[in-house]
Backbone as a printed PyTorch tensor [residue, N CA C, xyz], in Angstrom:
tensor([[[ 15.7270, 131.4400,  53.6320],
         [ 15.7250, 132.8090,  53.4230],
         [ 15.9320, 133.4730,  54.7720]],

        [[ 16.6760, 134.2420,  54.9150],
         [ 17.1540, 134.8050,  56.1160],
         [ 16.3150, 136.1420,  56.4200]],

        [[ 15.7810, 136.2420,  57.6990],
         [ 14.8560, 137.3270,  58.0190],
         [ 15.7400, 138.4710,  58.3790]],

        [[ 15.5540, 139.6440,  57.5670],
         [ 16.2910, 140.9660,  58.1650],
         [ 15.4790, 141.4780,  59.1850]],

        [[ 15.9730, 141.5110,  60.5200],
         [ 15.2660, 142.1170,  61.4540],
         [ 16.1130, 142.9160,  62.4580]],

        [[ 15.5150, 143.8300,  63.0180],
         [ 16.4980, 144.7150,  63.7660],
         [ 15.7650, 145.0970,  65.0630]],

        [[ 16.5650, 145.2120,  66.1600],
         [ 15.9430, 145.5210,  67.5240],
         [ 16.5310, 146.7640,  68.1470]],

        [[ 15.5570, 147.5870,  68.6400],
         [ 16.1400, 148.7510,  69.3760],
         [ 15.3470, 149.2190,  70.4850]],

        [[ 15.9550, 149.4830,  71.6600],
         [ 15.3650, 149.9660,  72.8310],
         [ 14.8110, 151.3990,  72.6510]],

        [[ 13.8380, 151.7830,  73.1000],
         [ 13.2860, 153.0930,  72.9740],
         [ 12.7010, 153.5340,  74.3350]],

        [[ 12.4370, 154.9560,  74.4190],
         [ 11.6060, 155.3340,  75.6630],
         [ 10.3070, 155.4190,  75.2780]],

        [[  9.5650, 155.1430,  76.3380],
         [  8.0400, 155.3540,  75.7990],
         [  7.6310, 156.6700,  75.1030]],

        [[  8.4410, 157.6910,  75.4700],
         [  7.9730, 159.2620,  74.8110],
         [  8.2600, 159.1980,  73.6600]],

        [[  9.2220, 158.1450,  72.9650],
         [  9.6340, 158.1720,  71.5740],
         [  8.5420, 157.5590,  70.7370]],

        [[  7.6310, 156.7650,  71.3100],
         [  6.8770, 155.7930,  70.3740],
         [  6.0320, 156.4530,  69.4430]],

        [[  5.3810, 157.4360,  69.6720],
         [  4.1820, 158.0360,  68.7620],
         [  4.9810, 158.7490,  67.7070]],

        [[  6.3170, 159.4030,  67.8460],
         [  7.0340, 159.9390,  66.6910],
         [  7.6780, 158.8730,  65.6910]],

        [[  8.0150, 157.7220,  66.5180],
         [  8.5740, 156.5270,  65.5130],
         [  7.6000, 155.8990,  64.5390]],

        [[  6.3660, 155.6660,  65.3340],
         [  5.0480, 155.1360,  64.7730],
         [  4.6980, 156.2190,  63.5430]],

        [[  4.8740, 157.4880,  63.8640],
         [  4.3940, 158.4110,  62.5560],
         [  5.1090, 158.3550,  61.4890]],

        [[  6.4260, 158.2250,  61.7320],
         [  7.5670, 158.1060,  60.7070],
         [  7.2600, 156.7690,  59.9950]],

        [[  7.1070, 155.7390,  60.6290],
         [  6.8970, 154.3370,  59.8360],
         [  5.7110, 154.3850,  58.9590]],

        [[  4.6220, 155.0760,  59.6260],
         [  3.4690, 155.1260,  58.6770],
         [  3.5550, 156.1450,  57.4830]],

        [[  4.3410, 157.1350,  57.6310],
         [  4.6380, 157.9820,  56.4940],
         [  5.3200, 157.3930,  55.5240]],

        [[  6.3100, 156.4790,  56.0710],
         [  7.2270, 155.9100,  55.1950],
         [  6.4730, 154.5880,  54.5370]],

        [[  5.4050, 154.2510,  54.8470],
         [  4.9650, 153.2360,  54.3380],
         [  5.0950, 151.6850,  54.9440]],

        [[  5.5830, 151.9120,  56.1750],
         [  5.6800, 150.5050,  56.9120],
         [  4.2840, 150.0830,  57.2750]],

        [[  4.3720, 148.8830,  57.6940],
         [  3.0770, 148.2060,  58.3510],
         [  3.2820, 147.7150,  59.7170]],

        [[  2.3200, 147.8140,  60.6470],
         [  2.5400, 147.4680,  61.9300],
         [  2.1620, 146.0130,  61.9120]],

        [[  3.2940, 145.1420,  62.5580],
         [  3.0190, 143.5860,  62.3880],
         [  2.2380, 143.3180,  63.5270]],

        [[  2.7600, 143.7640,  64.9210],
         [  2.3680, 143.1120,  66.0510],
         [  2.9690, 143.9340,  67.3380]],

        [[  2.3110, 143.8220,  68.3630],
         [  2.7170, 144.6080,  69.5950],
         [  3.0510, 143.4190,  70.5240]],

        [[  4.0010, 143.0450,  71.2560],
         [  4.1670, 141.7650,  72.1210],
         [  4.6760, 142.4470,  73.5990]],

        [[  3.9360, 141.7810,  74.5120],
         [  4.1910, 142.1650,  75.9340],
         [  4.9560, 141.0980,  76.6930]],

        [[  5.8450, 141.2700,  77.6920],
         [  6.3830, 140.4210,  78.5000],
         [  6.3870, 140.7810,  79.9390]],

        [[  6.0950, 139.9940,  80.8140],
         [  6.2560, 140.6820,  82.3140],
         [  7.8730, 140.4940,  82.6970]],

        [[  8.3890, 141.4990,  82.9320],
         [  9.6660, 141.4390,  83.1590],
         [  9.9820, 141.9110,  84.4260]],

        [[ 11.1470, 141.8730,  85.1640],
         [ 11.3580, 142.1290,  86.4470],
         [ 11.0930, 143.6890,  86.9410]],

        [[ 11.4320, 144.5120,  86.0110],
         [ 11.2860, 145.9600,  86.0950],
         [  9.9010, 146.3460,  85.7540]],

        [[  9.0230, 145.6360,  85.2760],
         [  7.6560, 145.8840,  84.7580],
         [  7.3410, 145.2860,  83.4040]],

        [[  6.3560, 145.7120,  82.6410],
         [  6.1150, 145.2540,  81.3790],
         [  7.1750, 145.7980,  80.1680]],

        [[  7.7830, 144.7600,  79.4910],
         [  8.3930, 145.0100,  78.3970],
         [  7.2790, 145.0040,  77.2700]],

        [[  7.3630, 146.2520,  76.4120],
         [  6.3610, 146.1860,  75.0880],
         [  7.2150, 146.2640,  73.7200]],

        [[  7.1090, 145.3090,  73.0490],
         [  7.7820, 145.3600,  71.5650],
         [  6.6730, 145.5410,  70.5850]],

        [[  7.0940, 146.6760,  69.6910],
         [  6.3720, 147.1670,  68.5470],
         [  7.1890, 146.7700,  67.3410]],

        [[  6.5190, 145.8590,  66.3810],
         [  7.1590, 145.3870,  65.2220],
         [  6.5270, 146.1820,  64.1430]],

        [[  7.3840, 146.4930,  63.2120],
         [  7.0240, 147.2370,  61.6990],
         [  7.6330, 146.6060,  60.6830]],

        [[  7.2650, 146.3890,  59.7060],
         [  7.6640, 145.6700,  58.4160],
         [  7.2570, 146.5900,  57.1980]],

        [[  8.4360, 146.5280,  56.2670],
         [  8.5320, 146.9310,  55.0900],
         [  9.3590, 146.4270,  54.2130]],

        [[  8.9280, 145.6350,  52.8130],
         [  9.7030, 145.0820,  51.9170],
         [ 10.6350, 144.0510,  52.6470]],

        [[ 10.1170, 143.1540,  53.4730],
         [ 10.8710, 142.2280,  54.1600],
         [ 11.8070, 142.4620,  55.1610]],

        [[ 11.8280, 143.8410,  55.5290],
         [ 12.7720, 144.1220,  56.7340],
         [ 11.8450, 144.3740,  57.8120]],

        [[ 12.1030, 143.9870,  58.9920],
         [ 11.3260, 144.0750,  60.2570],
         [ 12.1230, 144.9870,  61.2400]],

        [[ 11.5730, 145.9080,  61.9550],
         [ 12.1990, 146.7260,  62.6520],
         [ 11.2150, 146.6800,  64.0560]],

        [[ 11.9430, 146.2680,  65.1670],
         [ 11.2660, 145.8890,  66.4760],
         [ 11.6930, 147.1640,  67.4180]],

        [[ 10.7660, 147.7080,  68.0620],
         [ 11.2280, 148.7250,  68.8860],
         [ 10.6150, 148.4130,  70.5310]],

        [[ 11.6260, 148.3310,  71.3220],
         [ 11.1980, 147.7400,  72.7820],
         [ 11.3570, 148.7180,  73.7300]],

        [[ 10.0300, 148.8420,  74.3870],
         [ 10.0380, 149.7880,  75.6500],
         [ 10.1090, 148.9360,  76.9590]],

        [[ 11.2420, 149.2600,  77.8100],
         [ 11.3590, 148.3100,  78.9950],
         [ 10.8260, 149.1000,  79.9780]],

        [[ 10.1930, 148.1030,  81.0540],
         [ 10.0250, 148.4520,  82.2000],
         [  8.7890, 149.5760,  82.4300]],

        [[  7.8110, 149.2820,  81.4220],
         [  6.5640, 149.8290,  81.7080],
         [  5.5770, 149.5050,  82.9380]],

        [[  5.2750, 150.5990,  83.6170],
         [  4.6570, 150.5700,  84.6780],
         [  3.0930, 150.6760,  84.5720]],

        [[  2.2740, 150.0770,  85.6540],
         [  0.7700, 150.1840,  85.3710],
         [  0.1940, 151.8360,  85.2930]],

        [[  1.1600, 152.5130,  85.9930],
         [  0.7660, 154.0600,  86.0820],
         [  1.1290, 154.6700,  84.7580]],

        [[  1.9150, 154.2980,  83.8540],
         [  2.6700, 154.9090,  82.6560],
         [  1.3690, 154.7960,  81.6140]],

        [[  0.9850, 155.9550,  80.8270],
         [  0.1320, 156.0630,  79.8870],
         [  0.9420, 155.6230,  78.5550]],

        [[  0.4870, 154.6430,  77.9150],
         [  1.0910, 154.1130,  76.6630],
         [  0.2070, 154.5410,  75.4850]],

        [[  0.5700, 155.6070,  74.8030],
         [ -0.5530, 155.9300,  73.5610],
         [ -0.7060, 154.8100,  72.5340]],

        [[ -2.0500, 154.7210,  72.2220],
         [ -2.5060, 153.8890,  71.3860],
         [ -1.9350, 154.0750,  69.8830]],

        [[ -1.8500, 153.4160,  69.0200],
         [ -1.1090, 153.5280,  67.5320],
         [ -2.1200, 153.2430,  66.5010]],

        [[ -3.6500, 152.7630,  67.2650],
         [ -4.5940, 152.2570,  66.2370],
         [ -5.0800, 153.5890,  65.3470]],

        [[ -5.0620, 154.8660,  65.6140],
         [ -5.0160, 155.8880,  64.9430],
         [ -4.3060, 155.8260,  63.4650]],

        [[ -3.1860, 155.2520,  63.5310],
         [ -2.1160, 155.1970,  62.5090],
         [ -2.2540, 153.7330,  61.7550]],

        [[ -2.4090, 152.5670,  62.6780],
         [ -2.3270, 151.3260,  62.4340],
         [ -3.5490, 150.6390,  62.9370]],

        [[ -4.6670, 150.5520,  62.4260],
         [ -5.9290, 150.0360,  63.1230],
         [ -5.8190, 148.5120,  63.3990]],

        [[ -5.0290, 147.9170,  62.7200],
         [ -4.8170, 146.5900,  62.8810],
         [ -4.2600, 145.9150,  64.2420]],

        [[ -3.5910, 146.9540,  64.8630],
         [ -3.2110, 146.9460,  66.2300],
         [ -4.1950, 146.6200,  67.5060]],

        [[ -5.4090, 146.8640,  66.9750],
         [ -6.4520, 146.7240,  68.0560],
         [ -6.5980, 145.5670,  68.8640]],

        [[ -6.2230, 144.5070,  68.3130],
         [ -6.3010, 143.2600,  69.1260],
         [ -5.0540, 143.3380,  70.1260]],

        [[ -3.8050, 143.6810,  69.6860],
         [ -2.6780, 143.6130,  70.3200],
         [ -2.5360, 144.4440,  71.5460]],

        [[ -3.2620, 145.9130,  71.1430],
         [ -3.4620, 146.8000,  72.5180],
         [ -4.5570, 146.3550,  73.5160]],

        [[ -5.5460, 145.8010,  72.9420],
         [ -6.6550, 145.2890,  73.9840],
         [ -6.1910, 144.1190,  74.7660]],

        [[ -5.2820, 143.0980,  74.0160],
         [ -4.6140, 142.2870,  74.7990],
         [ -3.6360, 142.7150,  75.8100]],

        [[ -2.7020, 143.7230,  75.3900],
         [ -1.8330, 144.4430,  76.4730],
         [ -2.4980, 144.8550,  77.6210]],

        [[ -3.8490, 145.5840,  77.3440],
         [ -4.4530, 146.0440,  78.5190],
         [ -5.0940, 144.9980,  79.3090]],

        [[ -5.7380, 144.0570,  78.6970],
         [ -6.5850, 143.0160,  79.5930],
         [ -5.4800, 141.8950,  80.3470]],

        [[ -4.6730, 141.5140,  79.5950],
         [ -3.7370, 140.5350,  80.0770],
         [ -2.5610, 140.9260,  81.0490]],

        [[ -2.0850, 142.2310,  80.5760],
         [ -0.6440, 142.6550,  81.3860],
         [ -1.2440, 144.0090,  82.0890]],

        [[ -2.1980, 144.4700,  82.0190],
         [ -2.5420, 145.7340,  82.8560],
         [ -2.1600, 147.0810,  82.2930]],

        [[ -1.5020, 146.8070,  80.9280],
         [ -0.9730, 148.0800,  80.3540],
         [ -2.2060, 149.2100,  80.1610]],

        [[ -1.6020, 150.5050,  80.6360],
         [ -2.6130, 151.7320,  80.5410],
         [ -2.7240, 152.1580,  79.1460]],

        [[ -3.5750, 151.5800,  78.2140],
         [ -3.5890, 152.0720,  76.8680],
         [ -4.3300, 153.2310,  76.6890]],

        [[ -3.7670, 154.3890,  76.2130],
         [ -4.5330, 155.4280,  76.2250],
         [ -5.0370, 155.8240,  74.5080]],

        [[ -6.2150, 156.2800,  74.5410],
         [ -6.7760, 156.6280,  72.9540],
         [ -6.9350, 155.5820,  71.9470]],

        [[ -7.4300, 154.2710,  72.3970],
         [ -7.5970, 153.3710,  71.4100],
         [ -9.0720, 153.6030,  70.6640]],

        [[ -8.9730, 153.3930,  69.4820],
         [-10.0940, 153.6570,  68.5370],
         [-11.0980, 152.4460,  69.0440]],

        [[-10.5860, 151.1810,  69.0150],
         [-11.4360, 150.2300,  69.2290],
         [-11.1100, 149.6320,  70.5430]],

        [[-11.7090, 149.9800,  71.6020],
         [-11.5540, 149.9800,  73.1140],
         [-12.5110, 149.0640,  73.4930]],

        [[-11.9850, 147.5300,  73.9550],
         [-13.0410, 146.7100,  74.4230],
         [-13.3740, 146.8230,  75.8760]],

        [[-12.6040, 147.8960,  76.6450],
         [-13.1120, 148.2830,  78.1280],
         [-12.5420, 146.9860,  78.9410]],

        [[-11.5310, 146.2550,  78.6100],
         [-11.2810, 145.1250,  79.3070],
         [-11.9390, 143.9660,  79.1660]],

        [[-12.8410, 143.7920,  78.1250],
         [-13.4650, 142.6360,  77.7710],
         [-13.2210, 142.0430,  76.7630]],

        [[-11.9960, 142.1660,  76.1860],
         [-11.5870, 141.7620,  74.7990],
         [-11.4700, 140.0190,  75.0590]],

        [[-10.9950, 139.6010,  76.2740],
         [-11.0000, 138.3210,  76.5830],
         [-12.0090, 138.2190,  77.8060]],

        [[-12.5030, 136.9160,  77.8920],
         [-13.5740, 136.6190,  79.1390],
         [-12.3930, 136.0310,  80.1300]],

        [[-12.0420, 136.7190,  81.0500],
         [-10.8760, 136.3850,  81.9870],
         [-11.4810, 135.7290,  83.3450]],

        [[-10.8190, 134.7790,  83.9580],
         [-11.2600, 134.4730,  85.3330],
         [-10.5650, 135.2330,  86.4520]],

        [[ -9.5360, 136.0720,  85.9900],
         [ -8.7480, 136.8740,  86.8830],
         [ -8.3620, 137.9960,  86.1950]],

        [[ -8.1420, 139.2330,  86.9360],
         [ -7.4250, 140.2400,  86.2370],
         [ -5.9790, 140.1130,  85.9570]],

        [[ -5.5000, 140.4960,  84.8460],
         [ -4.2050, 140.5780,  84.3660],
         [ -3.4060, 139.3100,  84.6630]],

        [[ -3.8530, 138.1510,  84.1950],
         [ -3.4310, 137.0300,  84.5300],
         [ -1.8240, 137.0500,  83.9490]],

        [[ -1.3070, 137.6230,  83.0410],
         [ -0.0020, 137.4840,  82.6410],
         [  1.0120, 138.1460,  83.5300]],

        [[  0.4100, 138.7610,  84.5210],
         [  1.3500, 139.7110,  85.6310],
         [  1.4020, 138.5110,  86.7590]],

        [[  1.0540, 137.5550,  86.6000],
         [  0.9600, 136.6950,  88.0130],
         [  2.4470, 136.1090,  88.0150]],

        [[  3.1070, 136.0280,  89.3210],
         [  4.1260, 135.6580,  89.6180],
         [  4.3220, 134.5090,  90.5910]],

        [[  5.2790, 133.6420,  90.5360],
         [  5.2440, 132.5940,  91.7200],
         [  5.8020, 133.0780,  92.9370]],

        [[  5.3870, 132.4210,  93.9300],
         [  5.8980, 132.6500,  95.2700],
         [  7.3440, 132.8830,  95.3010]],

        [[  8.0660, 131.9900,  94.5520],
         [  9.4520, 131.9990,  94.4280],
         [  9.9840, 133.2280,  93.8680]],

        [[  9.3630, 133.8150,  92.7630],
         [  9.7550, 135.0300,  92.0330],
         [  9.2210, 136.2730,  93.0600]],

        [[  8.1760, 136.0400,  93.7810],
         [  7.9870, 137.2760,  94.7970],
         [  8.8720, 137.2500,  95.7010]],

        [[  9.4400, 136.1580,  96.2700],
         [ 10.3380, 136.2410,  97.1770],
         [ 11.6820, 136.7900,  96.7430]],

        [[ 12.1520, 136.2770,  95.5540],
         [ 13.2980, 136.9270,  95.0760],
         [ 13.1940, 138.3820,  94.8670]],

        [[ 12.1050, 138.9190,  94.1160],
         [ 12.0740, 140.6530,  94.0890],
         [ 11.9660, 141.1430,  95.2860]],

        [[ 11.2660, 140.6160,  96.3880],
         [ 11.4260, 141.3210,  97.7530],
         [ 12.6940, 141.2080,  98.4460]],

        [[ 13.5700, 139.9940,  98.2780],
         [ 14.9380, 140.0060,  98.5890],
         [ 15.7410, 141.2500,  97.9130]],

        [[ 15.6800, 141.0840,  96.6360],
         [ 16.4800, 142.1480,  96.0360],
         [ 16.1820, 143.4610,  96.3850]],

        [[ 14.9080, 143.8620,  96.4210],
         [ 14.3700, 145.3400,  96.8550],
         [ 15.2260, 145.5690,  98.3150]],

        [[ 15.1020, 144.4970,  99.3730],
         [ 15.7130, 144.7960, 100.6100],
         [ 17.0750, 144.8510, 100.5150]],

        [[ 17.7950, 144.1960,  99.5980],
         [ 19.4610, 144.5060,  99.5520],
         [ 19.6510, 145.7380,  98.9730]],

        [[ 18.9820, 146.0830,  97.9480],
         [ 19.1380, 147.4210,  97.3860],
         [ 18.8190, 148.6410,  98.2410]],

        [[ 17.6370, 148.3790,  99.2370],
         [ 17.4670, 149.4590, 100.0270],
         [ 18.4760, 149.4260, 101.1730]],

        [[ 19.1680, 148.3540, 101.6900],
         [ 20.1140, 148.2610, 102.4100],
         [ 21.4590, 148.9670, 101.9370]],

        [[ 21.6290, 148.7010, 100.7530],
         [ 22.8930, 149.3030, 100.1540],
         [ 22.6950, 150.6810, 100.0720]],

        [[ 21.5440, 151.3010,  99.6120],
         [ 21.3040, 152.7330,  99.6310],
         [ 21.3170, 153.5640, 100.8100]],

        [[ 20.7120, 152.6460, 101.9640],
         [ 21.0290, 153.2040, 103.1470],
         [ 22.4030, 153.5700, 103.6800]],

        [[ 23.2360, 152.3500, 103.4380],
         [ 24.6330, 152.3240, 103.7060],
         [ 25.3270, 153.4060, 103.0160]],

        [[ 24.9510, 153.7180, 101.6580],
         [ 25.8010, 154.7220, 101.0190],
         [ 25.2320, 155.7750, 101.4870]],

        [[ 24.1120, 156.3260, 101.9300],
         [ 23.6260, 157.5550, 102.4210],
         [ 24.4540, 157.6340, 103.7570]],

        [[ 24.4430, 156.7810, 104.5960],
         [ 25.2570, 157.0920, 105.7950],
         [ 26.5130, 157.2590, 105.7930]],

        [[ 27.2920, 156.5890, 104.7490],
         [ 28.5720, 156.7940, 104.2730],
         [ 28.9090, 158.4720, 103.8820]],

        [[ 28.0450, 158.8420, 103.1240],
         [ 27.8650, 159.9860, 102.6710],
         [ 27.9170, 161.1640, 103.6270]],

        [[ 26.9240, 160.9020, 104.4070],
         [ 26.7860, 161.6250, 105.6610],
         [ 27.7820, 161.8260, 106.4930]],

        [[ 28.5110, 160.5720, 106.8960],
         [ 29.8150, 160.6010, 107.6170],
         [ 30.8610, 161.4170, 106.9130]],

        [[ 30.7920, 161.1970, 105.7070],
         [ 31.9860, 161.8450, 104.9700],
         [ 31.8500, 163.4240, 105.1300]],

        [[ 30.7290, 163.8710, 104.9430],
         [ 30.2630, 165.1960, 105.0500],
         [ 30.5180, 165.9490, 106.2300]],

        [[ 30.2810, 165.0580, 107.2480],
         [ 30.4360, 165.5220, 108.6710],
         [ 31.8950, 165.6210, 108.9650]],

        [[ 32.6080, 164.6880, 108.6970],
         [ 34.2020, 164.7180, 108.8020],
         [ 34.9170, 165.7740, 108.0860]],

        [[ 34.3860, 166.1240, 106.7780],
         [ 34.9440, 167.3540, 106.1550],
         [ 34.5550, 168.5560, 106.9070]],

        [[ 33.4150, 168.5280, 107.4210],
         [ 32.8670, 169.8730, 108.0860],
         [ 33.5540, 170.2030, 109.3750]],

        [[ 34.2350, 169.1400, 110.0530],
         [ 34.9900, 169.2730, 111.0610],
         [ 36.5090, 169.8150, 110.8330]],

        [[ 36.7220, 169.2190, 109.6160],
         [ 38.2160, 169.6670, 109.3280],
         [ 38.4100, 171.0100, 108.9860]],

        [[ 37.3090, 171.8110, 108.8230],
         [ 37.2920, 173.2890, 108.3080],
         [ 37.7210, 174.1190, 109.2660]]])
């Protein structure tokens, strides 16, 4: 039996409206899944109805972003949302069942966000390269603007 499932990237601002529509249409929330990605935390919300699975992925969630809880519509998401908070540091707002960071007894804070020294070095190198490219582009734009100003 093939599983009918679809994936769609969405913005964080769209999450509540999508969940409200799915709730009104009789979908059930199956899970919330987090992944520590290069640009932040990727969060996938999965809804199911009549054997069809719809997955909505929010990419690059930062620790400062406020992620609205969906527990008021789908109470069964409480373990997933508490896990996202405790293991990944996701700033979940408005949880009905909020374990206040104690859903798991952890030896360290946000263990799923730990990266290897190699990953850290690669990210720092990429950031330096991006900053150098941006500075070079800015200098080229300033030079061009100055040259155009002289020609008038």
